[in-house]
XYZ file of C-alpha atoms in Angstrom:
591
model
C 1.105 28.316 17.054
C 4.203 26.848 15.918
C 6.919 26.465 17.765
C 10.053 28.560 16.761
C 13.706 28.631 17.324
C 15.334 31.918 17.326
C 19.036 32.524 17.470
C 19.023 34.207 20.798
C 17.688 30.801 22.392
C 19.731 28.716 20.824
C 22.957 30.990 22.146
C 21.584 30.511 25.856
C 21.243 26.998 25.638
C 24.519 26.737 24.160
C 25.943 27.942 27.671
C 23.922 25.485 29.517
C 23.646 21.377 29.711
C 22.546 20.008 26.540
C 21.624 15.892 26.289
C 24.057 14.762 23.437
C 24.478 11.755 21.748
C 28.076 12.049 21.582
C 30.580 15.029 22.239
C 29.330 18.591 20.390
C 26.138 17.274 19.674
C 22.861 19.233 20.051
C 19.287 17.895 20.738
C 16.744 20.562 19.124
C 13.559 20.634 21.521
C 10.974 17.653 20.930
C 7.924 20.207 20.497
C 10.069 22.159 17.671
C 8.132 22.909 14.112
C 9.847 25.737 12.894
C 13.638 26.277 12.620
C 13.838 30.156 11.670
C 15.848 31.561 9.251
C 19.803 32.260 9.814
C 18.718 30.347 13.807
C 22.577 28.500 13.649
C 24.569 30.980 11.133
C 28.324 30.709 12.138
C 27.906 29.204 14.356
C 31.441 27.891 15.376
C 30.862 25.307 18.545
C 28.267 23.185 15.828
C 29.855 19.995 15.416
C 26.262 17.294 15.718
C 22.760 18.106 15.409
C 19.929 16.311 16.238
C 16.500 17.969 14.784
C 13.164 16.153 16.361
C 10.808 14.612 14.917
C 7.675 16.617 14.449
C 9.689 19.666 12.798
C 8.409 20.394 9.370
C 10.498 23.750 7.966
C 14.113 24.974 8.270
C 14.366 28.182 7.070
C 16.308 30.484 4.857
C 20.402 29.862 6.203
C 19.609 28.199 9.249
C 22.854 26.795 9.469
C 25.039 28.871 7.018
C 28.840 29.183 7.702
C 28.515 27.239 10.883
C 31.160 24.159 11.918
C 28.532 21.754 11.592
C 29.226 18.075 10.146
C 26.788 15.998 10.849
C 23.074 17.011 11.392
C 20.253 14.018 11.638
C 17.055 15.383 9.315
C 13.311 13.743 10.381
C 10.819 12.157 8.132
C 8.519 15.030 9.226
C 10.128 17.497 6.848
C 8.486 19.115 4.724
C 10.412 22.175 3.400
C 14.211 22.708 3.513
C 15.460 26.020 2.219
C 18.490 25.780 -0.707
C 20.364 27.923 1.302
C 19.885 26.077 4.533
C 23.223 24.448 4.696
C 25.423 27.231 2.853
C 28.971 27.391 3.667
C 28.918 24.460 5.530
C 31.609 22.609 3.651
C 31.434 18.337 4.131
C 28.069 18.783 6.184
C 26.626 14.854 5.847
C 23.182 14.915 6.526
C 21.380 11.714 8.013
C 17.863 10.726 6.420
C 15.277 8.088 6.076
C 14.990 6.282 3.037
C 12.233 8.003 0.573
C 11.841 10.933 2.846
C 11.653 14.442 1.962
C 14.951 14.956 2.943
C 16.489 12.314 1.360
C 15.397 13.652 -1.812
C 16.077 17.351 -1.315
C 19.504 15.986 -0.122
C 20.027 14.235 -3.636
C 18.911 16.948 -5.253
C 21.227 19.629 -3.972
C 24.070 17.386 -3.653
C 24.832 16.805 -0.096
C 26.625 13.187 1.475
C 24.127 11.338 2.705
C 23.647 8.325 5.385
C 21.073 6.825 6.083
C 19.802 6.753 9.660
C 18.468 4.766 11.841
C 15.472 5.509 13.812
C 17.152 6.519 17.118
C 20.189 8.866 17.988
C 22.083 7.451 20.797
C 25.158 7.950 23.589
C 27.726 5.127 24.781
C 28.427 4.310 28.242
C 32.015 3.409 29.335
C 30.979 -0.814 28.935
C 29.814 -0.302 25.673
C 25.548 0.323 25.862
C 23.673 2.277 24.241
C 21.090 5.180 26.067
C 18.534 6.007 23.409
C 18.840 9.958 23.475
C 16.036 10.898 20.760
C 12.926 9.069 18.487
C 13.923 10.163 15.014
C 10.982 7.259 13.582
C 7.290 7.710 12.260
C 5.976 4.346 13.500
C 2.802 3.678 16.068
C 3.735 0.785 17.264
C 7.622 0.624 18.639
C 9.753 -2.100 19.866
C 12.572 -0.526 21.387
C 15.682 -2.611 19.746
C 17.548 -5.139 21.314
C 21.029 -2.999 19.705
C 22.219 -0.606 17.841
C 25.003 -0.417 15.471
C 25.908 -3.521 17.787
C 25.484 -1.972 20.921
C 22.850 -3.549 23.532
C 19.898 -1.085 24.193
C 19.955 -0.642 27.803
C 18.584 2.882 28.862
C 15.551 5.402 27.552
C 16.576 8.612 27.753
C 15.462 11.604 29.255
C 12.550 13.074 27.011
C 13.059 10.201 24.798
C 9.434 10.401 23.243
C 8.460 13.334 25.033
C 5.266 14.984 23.202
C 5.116 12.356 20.377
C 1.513 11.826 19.624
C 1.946 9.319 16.977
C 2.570 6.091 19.117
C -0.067 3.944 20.608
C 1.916 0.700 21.650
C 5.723 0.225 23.108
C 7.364 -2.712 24.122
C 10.659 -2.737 25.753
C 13.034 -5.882 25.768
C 14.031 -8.081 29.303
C 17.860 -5.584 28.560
C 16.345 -2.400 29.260
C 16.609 -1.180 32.933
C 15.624 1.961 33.200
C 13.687 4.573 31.881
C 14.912 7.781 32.231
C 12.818 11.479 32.976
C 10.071 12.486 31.170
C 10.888 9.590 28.629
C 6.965 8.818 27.542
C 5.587 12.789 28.913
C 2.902 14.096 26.638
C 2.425 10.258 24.693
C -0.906 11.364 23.937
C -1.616 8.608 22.115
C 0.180 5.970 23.989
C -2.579 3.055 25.047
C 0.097 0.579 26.456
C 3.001 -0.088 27.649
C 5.103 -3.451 27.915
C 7.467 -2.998 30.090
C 10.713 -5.041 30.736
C 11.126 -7.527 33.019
C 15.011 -5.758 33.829
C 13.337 -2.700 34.533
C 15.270 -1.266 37.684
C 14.499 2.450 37.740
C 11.495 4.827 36.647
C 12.397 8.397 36.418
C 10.522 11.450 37.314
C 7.384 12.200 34.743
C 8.014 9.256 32.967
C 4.091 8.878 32.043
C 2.849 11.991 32.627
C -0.211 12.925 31.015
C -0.121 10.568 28.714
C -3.768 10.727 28.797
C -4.659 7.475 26.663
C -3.255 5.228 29.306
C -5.418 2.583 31.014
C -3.179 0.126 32.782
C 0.480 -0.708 33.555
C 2.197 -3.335 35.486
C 5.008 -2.785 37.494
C 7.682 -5.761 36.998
C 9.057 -7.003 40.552
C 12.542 -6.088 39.276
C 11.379 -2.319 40.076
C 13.664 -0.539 42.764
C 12.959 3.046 42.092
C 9.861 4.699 41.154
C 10.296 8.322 40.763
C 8.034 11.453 41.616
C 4.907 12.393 39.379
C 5.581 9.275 36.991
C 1.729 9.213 36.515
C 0.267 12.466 36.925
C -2.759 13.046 34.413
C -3.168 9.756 33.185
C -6.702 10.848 33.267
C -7.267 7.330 31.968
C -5.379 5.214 34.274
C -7.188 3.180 36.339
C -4.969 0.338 37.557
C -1.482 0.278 38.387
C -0.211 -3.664 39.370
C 2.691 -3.759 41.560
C 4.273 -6.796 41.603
C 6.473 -8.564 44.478
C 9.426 -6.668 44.887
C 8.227 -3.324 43.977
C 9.306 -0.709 46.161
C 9.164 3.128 45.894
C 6.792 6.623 46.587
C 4.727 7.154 43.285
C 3.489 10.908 43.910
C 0.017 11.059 41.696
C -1.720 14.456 41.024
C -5.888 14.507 40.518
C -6.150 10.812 39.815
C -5.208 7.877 41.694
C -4.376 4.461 40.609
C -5.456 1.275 41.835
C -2.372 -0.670 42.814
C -1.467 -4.448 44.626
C 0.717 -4.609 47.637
C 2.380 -7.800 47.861
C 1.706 -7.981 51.691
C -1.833 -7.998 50.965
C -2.387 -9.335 47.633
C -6.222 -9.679 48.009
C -7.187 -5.730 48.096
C -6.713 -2.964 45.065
C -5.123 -0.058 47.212
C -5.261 3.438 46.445
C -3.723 6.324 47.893
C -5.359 9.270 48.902
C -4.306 12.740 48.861
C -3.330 12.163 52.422
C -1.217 9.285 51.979
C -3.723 6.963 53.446
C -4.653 3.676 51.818
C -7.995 2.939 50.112
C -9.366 -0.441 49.727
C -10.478 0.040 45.450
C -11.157 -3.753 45.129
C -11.304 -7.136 46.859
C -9.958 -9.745 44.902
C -9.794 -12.309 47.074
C -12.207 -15.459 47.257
C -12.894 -16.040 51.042
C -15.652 -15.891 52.430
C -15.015 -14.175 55.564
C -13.003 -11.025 55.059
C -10.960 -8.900 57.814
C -9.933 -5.549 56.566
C -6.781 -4.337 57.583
C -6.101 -1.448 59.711
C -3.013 -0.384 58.021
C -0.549 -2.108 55.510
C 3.591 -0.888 55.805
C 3.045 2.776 57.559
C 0.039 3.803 55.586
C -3.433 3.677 57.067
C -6.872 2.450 55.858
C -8.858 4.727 56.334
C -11.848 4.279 53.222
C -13.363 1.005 51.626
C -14.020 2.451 48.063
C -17.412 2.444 46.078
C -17.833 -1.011 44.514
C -15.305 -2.382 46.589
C -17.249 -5.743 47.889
C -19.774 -5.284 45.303
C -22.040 -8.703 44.483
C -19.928 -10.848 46.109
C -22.542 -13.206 46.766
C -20.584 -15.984 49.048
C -19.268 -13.319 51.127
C -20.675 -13.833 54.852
C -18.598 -11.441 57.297
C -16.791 -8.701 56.930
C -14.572 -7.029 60.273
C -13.608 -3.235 59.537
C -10.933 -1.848 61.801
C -10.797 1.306 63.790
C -9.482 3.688 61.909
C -11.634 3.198 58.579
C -14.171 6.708 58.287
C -15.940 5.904 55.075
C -17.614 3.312 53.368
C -18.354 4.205 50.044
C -21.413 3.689 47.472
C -22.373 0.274 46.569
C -19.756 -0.962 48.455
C -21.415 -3.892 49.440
C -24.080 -3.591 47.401
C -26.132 -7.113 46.759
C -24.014 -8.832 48.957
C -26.897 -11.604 49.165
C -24.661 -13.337 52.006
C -23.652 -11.217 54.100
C -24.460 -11.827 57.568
C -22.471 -10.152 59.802
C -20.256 -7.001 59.899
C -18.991 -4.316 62.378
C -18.845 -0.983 62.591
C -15.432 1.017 64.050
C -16.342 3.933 65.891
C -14.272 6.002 63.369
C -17.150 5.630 60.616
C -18.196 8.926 59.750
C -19.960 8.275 56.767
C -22.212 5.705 54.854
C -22.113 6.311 51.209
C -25.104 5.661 48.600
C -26.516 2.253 48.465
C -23.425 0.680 50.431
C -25.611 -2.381 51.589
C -28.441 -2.189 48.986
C -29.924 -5.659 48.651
C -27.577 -7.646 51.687
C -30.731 -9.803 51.936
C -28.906 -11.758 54.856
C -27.887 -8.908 57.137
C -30.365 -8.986 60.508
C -29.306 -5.731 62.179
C -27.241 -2.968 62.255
C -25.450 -1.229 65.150
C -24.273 2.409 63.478
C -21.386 3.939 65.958
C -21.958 7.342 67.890
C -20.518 9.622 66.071
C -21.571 8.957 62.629
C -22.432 11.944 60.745
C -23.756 10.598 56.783
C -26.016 7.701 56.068
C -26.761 8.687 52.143
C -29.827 7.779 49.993
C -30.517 3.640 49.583
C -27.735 3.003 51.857
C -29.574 -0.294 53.900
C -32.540 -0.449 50.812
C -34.162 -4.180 50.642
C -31.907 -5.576 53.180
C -35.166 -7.700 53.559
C -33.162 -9.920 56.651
C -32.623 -6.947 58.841
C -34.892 -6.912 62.134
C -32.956 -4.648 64.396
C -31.833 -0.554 63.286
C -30.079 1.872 65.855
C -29.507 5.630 64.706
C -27.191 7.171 66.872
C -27.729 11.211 67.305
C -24.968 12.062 65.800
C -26.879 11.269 62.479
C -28.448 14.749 61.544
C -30.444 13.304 58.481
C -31.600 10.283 57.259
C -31.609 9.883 53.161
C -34.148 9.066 51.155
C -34.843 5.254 50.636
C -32.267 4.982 53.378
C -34.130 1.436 55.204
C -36.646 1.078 51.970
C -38.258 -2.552 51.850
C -36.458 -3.933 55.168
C -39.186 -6.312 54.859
C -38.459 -8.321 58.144
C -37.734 -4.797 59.984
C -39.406 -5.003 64.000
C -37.368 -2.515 66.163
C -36.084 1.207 64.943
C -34.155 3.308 67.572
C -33.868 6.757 66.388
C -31.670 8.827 68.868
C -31.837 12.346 70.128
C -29.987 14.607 67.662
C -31.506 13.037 64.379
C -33.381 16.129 63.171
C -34.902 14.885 59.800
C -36.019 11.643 57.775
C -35.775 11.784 54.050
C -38.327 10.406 51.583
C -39.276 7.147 52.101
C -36.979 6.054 54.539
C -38.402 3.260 55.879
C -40.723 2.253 52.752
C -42.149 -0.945 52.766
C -41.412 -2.161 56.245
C -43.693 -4.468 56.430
C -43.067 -5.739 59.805
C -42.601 -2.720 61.946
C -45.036 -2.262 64.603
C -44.154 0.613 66.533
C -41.900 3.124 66.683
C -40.560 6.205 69.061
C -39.535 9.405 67.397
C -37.107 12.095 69.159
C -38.266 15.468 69.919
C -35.187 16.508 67.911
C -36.660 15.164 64.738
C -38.710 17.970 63.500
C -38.969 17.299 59.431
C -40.447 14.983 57.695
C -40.023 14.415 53.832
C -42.912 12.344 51.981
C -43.591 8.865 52.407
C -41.472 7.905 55.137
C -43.551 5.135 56.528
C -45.719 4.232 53.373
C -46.982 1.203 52.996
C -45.782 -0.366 56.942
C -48.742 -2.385 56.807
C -47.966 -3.295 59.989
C -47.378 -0.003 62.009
C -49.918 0.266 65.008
C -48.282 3.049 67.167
C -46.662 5.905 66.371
C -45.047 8.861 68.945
C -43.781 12.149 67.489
C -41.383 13.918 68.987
C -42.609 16.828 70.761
C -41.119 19.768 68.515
C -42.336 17.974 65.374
C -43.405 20.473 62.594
C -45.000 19.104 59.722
C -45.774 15.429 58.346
C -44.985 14.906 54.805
C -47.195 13.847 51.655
C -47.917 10.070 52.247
C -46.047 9.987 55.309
C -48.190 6.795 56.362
C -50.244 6.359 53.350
C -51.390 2.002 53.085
C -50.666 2.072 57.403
C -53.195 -0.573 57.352
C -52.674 -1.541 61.050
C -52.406 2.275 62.286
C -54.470 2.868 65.161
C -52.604 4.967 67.496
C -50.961 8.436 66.756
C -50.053 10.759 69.274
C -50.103 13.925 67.157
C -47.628 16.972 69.399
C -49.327 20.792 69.312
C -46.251 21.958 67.182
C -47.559 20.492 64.052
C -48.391 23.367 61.427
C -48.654 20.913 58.468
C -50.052 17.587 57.439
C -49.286 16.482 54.236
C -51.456 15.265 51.029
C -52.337 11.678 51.288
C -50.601 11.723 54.556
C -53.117 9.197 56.084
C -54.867 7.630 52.913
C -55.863 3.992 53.144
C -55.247 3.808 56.991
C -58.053 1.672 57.588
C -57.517 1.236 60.959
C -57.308 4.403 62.192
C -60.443 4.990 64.195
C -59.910 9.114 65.509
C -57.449 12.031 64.823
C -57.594 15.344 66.444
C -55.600 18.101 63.935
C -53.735 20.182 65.886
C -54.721 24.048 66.234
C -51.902 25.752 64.301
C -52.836 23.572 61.018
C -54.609 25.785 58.611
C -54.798 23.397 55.570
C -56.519 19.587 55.299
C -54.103 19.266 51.847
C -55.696 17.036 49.500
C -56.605 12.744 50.435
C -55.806 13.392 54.140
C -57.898 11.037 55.004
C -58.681 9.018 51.520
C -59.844 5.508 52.676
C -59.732 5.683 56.267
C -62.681 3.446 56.520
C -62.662 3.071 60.314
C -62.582 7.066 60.970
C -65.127 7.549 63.079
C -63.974 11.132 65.182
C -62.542 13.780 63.575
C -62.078 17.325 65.371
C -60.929 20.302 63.002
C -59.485 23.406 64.654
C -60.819 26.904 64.195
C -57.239 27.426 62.442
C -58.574 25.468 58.981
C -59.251 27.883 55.956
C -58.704 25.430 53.302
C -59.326 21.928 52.691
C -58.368 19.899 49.532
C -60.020 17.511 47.247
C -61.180 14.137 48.403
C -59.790 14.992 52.008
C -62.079 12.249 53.632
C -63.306 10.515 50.811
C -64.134 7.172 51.794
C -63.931 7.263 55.830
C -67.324 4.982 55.803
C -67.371 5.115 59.196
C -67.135 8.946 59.985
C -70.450 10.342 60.845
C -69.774 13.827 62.381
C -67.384 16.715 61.262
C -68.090 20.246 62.326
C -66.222 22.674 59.557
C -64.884 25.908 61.264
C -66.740 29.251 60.356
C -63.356 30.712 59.203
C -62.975 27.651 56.176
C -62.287 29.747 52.979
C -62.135 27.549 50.449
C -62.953 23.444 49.949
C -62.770 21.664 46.589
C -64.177 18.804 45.282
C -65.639 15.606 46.785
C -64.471 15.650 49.814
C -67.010 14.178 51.699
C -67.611 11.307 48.524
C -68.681 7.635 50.113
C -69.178 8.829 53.033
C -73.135 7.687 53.803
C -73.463 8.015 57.167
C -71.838 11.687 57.662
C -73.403 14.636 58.652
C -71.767 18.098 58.343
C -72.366 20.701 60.743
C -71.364 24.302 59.320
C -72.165 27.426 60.658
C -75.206 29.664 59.281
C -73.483 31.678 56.047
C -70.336 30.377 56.020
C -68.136 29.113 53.186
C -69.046 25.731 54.840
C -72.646 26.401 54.220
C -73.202 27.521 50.547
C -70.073 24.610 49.872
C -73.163 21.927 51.250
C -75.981 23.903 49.769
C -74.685 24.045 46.140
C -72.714 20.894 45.933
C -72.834 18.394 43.296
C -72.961 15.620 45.585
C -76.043 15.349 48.340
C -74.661 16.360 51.633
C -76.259 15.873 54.730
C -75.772 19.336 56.254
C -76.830 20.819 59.710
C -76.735 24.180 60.235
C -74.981 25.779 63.119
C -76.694 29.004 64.001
């Protein structure tokens, strides 16, 4: 909708402060398109007017019998109605060369100057404030004078809403910008500023949406409030030496240098505490501090330390609660770090691949350890899960190939899928009775594994929970469990007997696939179903009695299993299963 000016509004701000160039001048509003008809007719206190760039129409008398003299016309014009300036005696209108107004100027007669691309006040000594952006160009380079006066301010709402420009530079004389000078730049990529630069005002930047990065020169002594808010884009902010100043930032915050600790990014939270974005340093030992001026670290950021590979120890202060994902991701030297007992979370993959790390102490009173968070750390040997942990993510320990000793506390009530993967070295472990859910695969393939104790309120074990346990000979399975998981025990080949609890009413599907050393096997009366290929290949089994209440049993479940004979009771399920099977079952009958 375009924006219009109606008489009424133009009265009110009449009465109030209007930003002048000089004395009885008028700035027109930057977003105005539309100046309506009769808007300024006799008007008497019209002396200067300054209409923005961006309008396109002035209408029918707009400024009939007023007092104006002078008004400054915008290459943006498009339409000027004969009538505009009726009455208005020795009006001189200011235009660009070759512009629309210059020629509907010529045309109707009027004095003309021609103007320069920005109107402008004086101060007392003699410099100019740039007061309004009267140009077309993309690129600017704010001038080093005008009409002979030094260029030493930006003022307010200089640009404000100009979507044209993409690139400013300011010169070493300008030393300050003024409020909401750049606000609504759209288009405005970056921003050169001047190494003079004293003084930022308030929404200087903001939302000027296109903007990536800015450095602050150390000549900076004010910053003012909301200079950056919605630079959506904006993703560094470099504060040089000598910087001082509160930059308030809405929604997004802005990585920025603090010259007391040159070798971190910081950001700012919504709290006002400090976040370590980035190291930039090159030592190899890093200590993190635990505050820098009054503000407190309390985060190191996602990708902070990432794939520093000659980084060896890291100390985190009390005080930090999160360490965020990838943080230290493939950090293929570290070897030694602490953890405050502040941490309350671990985020995703923060030590994926630290192939040097050999053990990790978490703190009481850690509450997250996300997905992949400690995944191929292949040099850590020693794990302790405090209780405070409710839930342990999928892929959480994956592939900690040299893995020997797991503590898992009291209070942890559930590990995710595949949470210890691949451990190849783990022999043993103790589970807490408060650990009642398992998801799949949590100790698949821990070739290694011999003996396993569930806690005592354990519920189910998930799909290939121990599937490739190679070494698994010892399981002490707890009455609570109501379900054991597909392929839950395939390919332990060392598992010699297992006694499914009463309670379990399905053998899901490869139970037992490959247990080649099964040689006992009791099934409850509880069992109605049992799935495909449940014990095919247990060699070694050569008894199973199959409960008269079995409902339902698919295919080859007994397959390669030579030396097994079935016992089912007379008409069961169990019976005609044996009697009509595809495969030759050695059956007995229980009367």
């Amino acid at each position: 909708m375009k924006a219009k000016l109606f008489a009424v509004l133009i009265a009110l701000a009449l009465c109030t402060s209007i930003p002048a160039i000089a004395e009885e001048v008028l700035l027109l509003p930057a977003d105005l398109t539309v100046i309506e008809e009769e808007a300024f007719a006799g008007g008497e206190s019209l002396a200067k007017v300054v209409v923005p760039n961006g309008t396109t129409e002035i209408g029918a008398r707009a400024f009939a019998d007023s007092s104006i003299t002078e008004i400054v016309l915008p290459v943006s014009l498009t339409k000027i109605s004969e009538d505009a300036f009726e009455g208005c005696g020795s009006v001189t209108l200011f235009v660009h060369k070759n512009s629309y107004a210059h020629s509907w100027a010529a045309e109707h007669g009027y004095n003309t100057e021609f103007s320069d691309d920005y109107a402008y006040t004086l101060s007392a000594d003699g410099r100019a404030t740039l007061t309004a952006y009267l140009g077309c160009d993309t690129e600017i380079v704010i001038p080093q004078s005008i009409t002979g006066h030094p260029v030493a301010e930006l003022g307010e709402r200089l640009f404000e809403a100009n979507d044209a420009i993409t690139h400013v530079t300011l010169h070493d004389g300008v030393t300050a910008i003024h409020d909401a000078a750049f606000m609504n730049c759209t288009s405005l990529e970056t921003i050169d500023l001047s190494s003079g630069l004293i003084s930022i005002g308030n929404k200087a930047f903001k939302n000027c949406s296109a903007l990536k990065a800015i450095t602050i020169p150390d000549s900076i002594t004010r910053i003012g409030d909301f200079v950056f808010e919605g630079c959506s884009n904006l993703n560094t902010l470099f504060a040089n030496a000598g910087s001082s100043g509160s930059i308030q930032i809405s929604k997004r915050y802005l990585s920025f240098i603090d010259p007391s600790c040159p070798d971190f990014l910081l950001r700012c939270s919504e709290q006002s505490e400090l976040i370590i974005d980035k190291y930039i340093g090159t030592a190899d030992t890093v200590q993190i501090p635990a505050s820098i001026g009054t503000a407190k670290v309390t985060t190191l950021g996602s990708n902070a330390f990432r794939s520093l590979s000659s980084l060896t120890a890291v100390t985190i202060p009390e005080g930090v609660d999160s360490i965020g994902s990838y943080c230290f991701d493939e950090c293929s030297a570290l070897n030694s770090i602490n953890f405050p007992s502040s941490l309350v979370n671990i985020g995703y993959a923060a030590f994926q691949g630290c192939v040097s790390l050999p053990e990790v102490h978490l703190p009481e009173g850690l509450l997250f350890i996300a997905e992949y968070a400690f995944n191929f750390c292949d040099a850590l040997e020693e794990v302790y899960i405090p209780g405070s942990v409710k839930a342990i993510g999928e892929h959480t320990f994956s592939a900690c190939r040299q893995l020997t000793s797991v503590t898992v506390s009291e209070g942890v009530q559930s590990l995710g899928d595949f949470a210890f993967l691949d451990c190849r070295a783990l022999e043993q472990i103790v589970l807490p009775d408060s650990l009642t859910s398992f998801d799949a695969g949590v100790f698949n393939d821990c070739v290694s594994l011999r003996s396993v104790q569930l806690g005592a309120n354990t519920e189910n074990i998930g799909d290939l929970m121990f599937k490739g346990c190679t070494n698994l000979t010892e399981i002490a399975i707890p009455a609570s469990i109501t379900c054991i998981g597909g392929s839950a025990f395939e390919g332990c080949s060392s598992l010699t007997a297992f006694a499914i609890p009463d309670g379990v009413d399905t053998i899901n599907p490869e139970t037992f696939f490959g247990c080649v050393s099964l040689a006992e096997i009791t099934v409850p009366d509880s069992i109605t179903r049992i799935g495909g290929s449940a014990f095919e290949g247990c060699s070694s089994l050569t008894d199973i009695t199959i409960p008269a209440g079995v409902e339902f049993m698919d295919i080859n479940i007994f397959k390669d299993c030579p030396d097994l004979t079935v016992h089912v009771y007379k008409d069961s399920y169990a019976h005609t299963y044996c009697q009509s099977n595809y495969l030759t079952i050695n059956y007995d009958v229980i009367a």
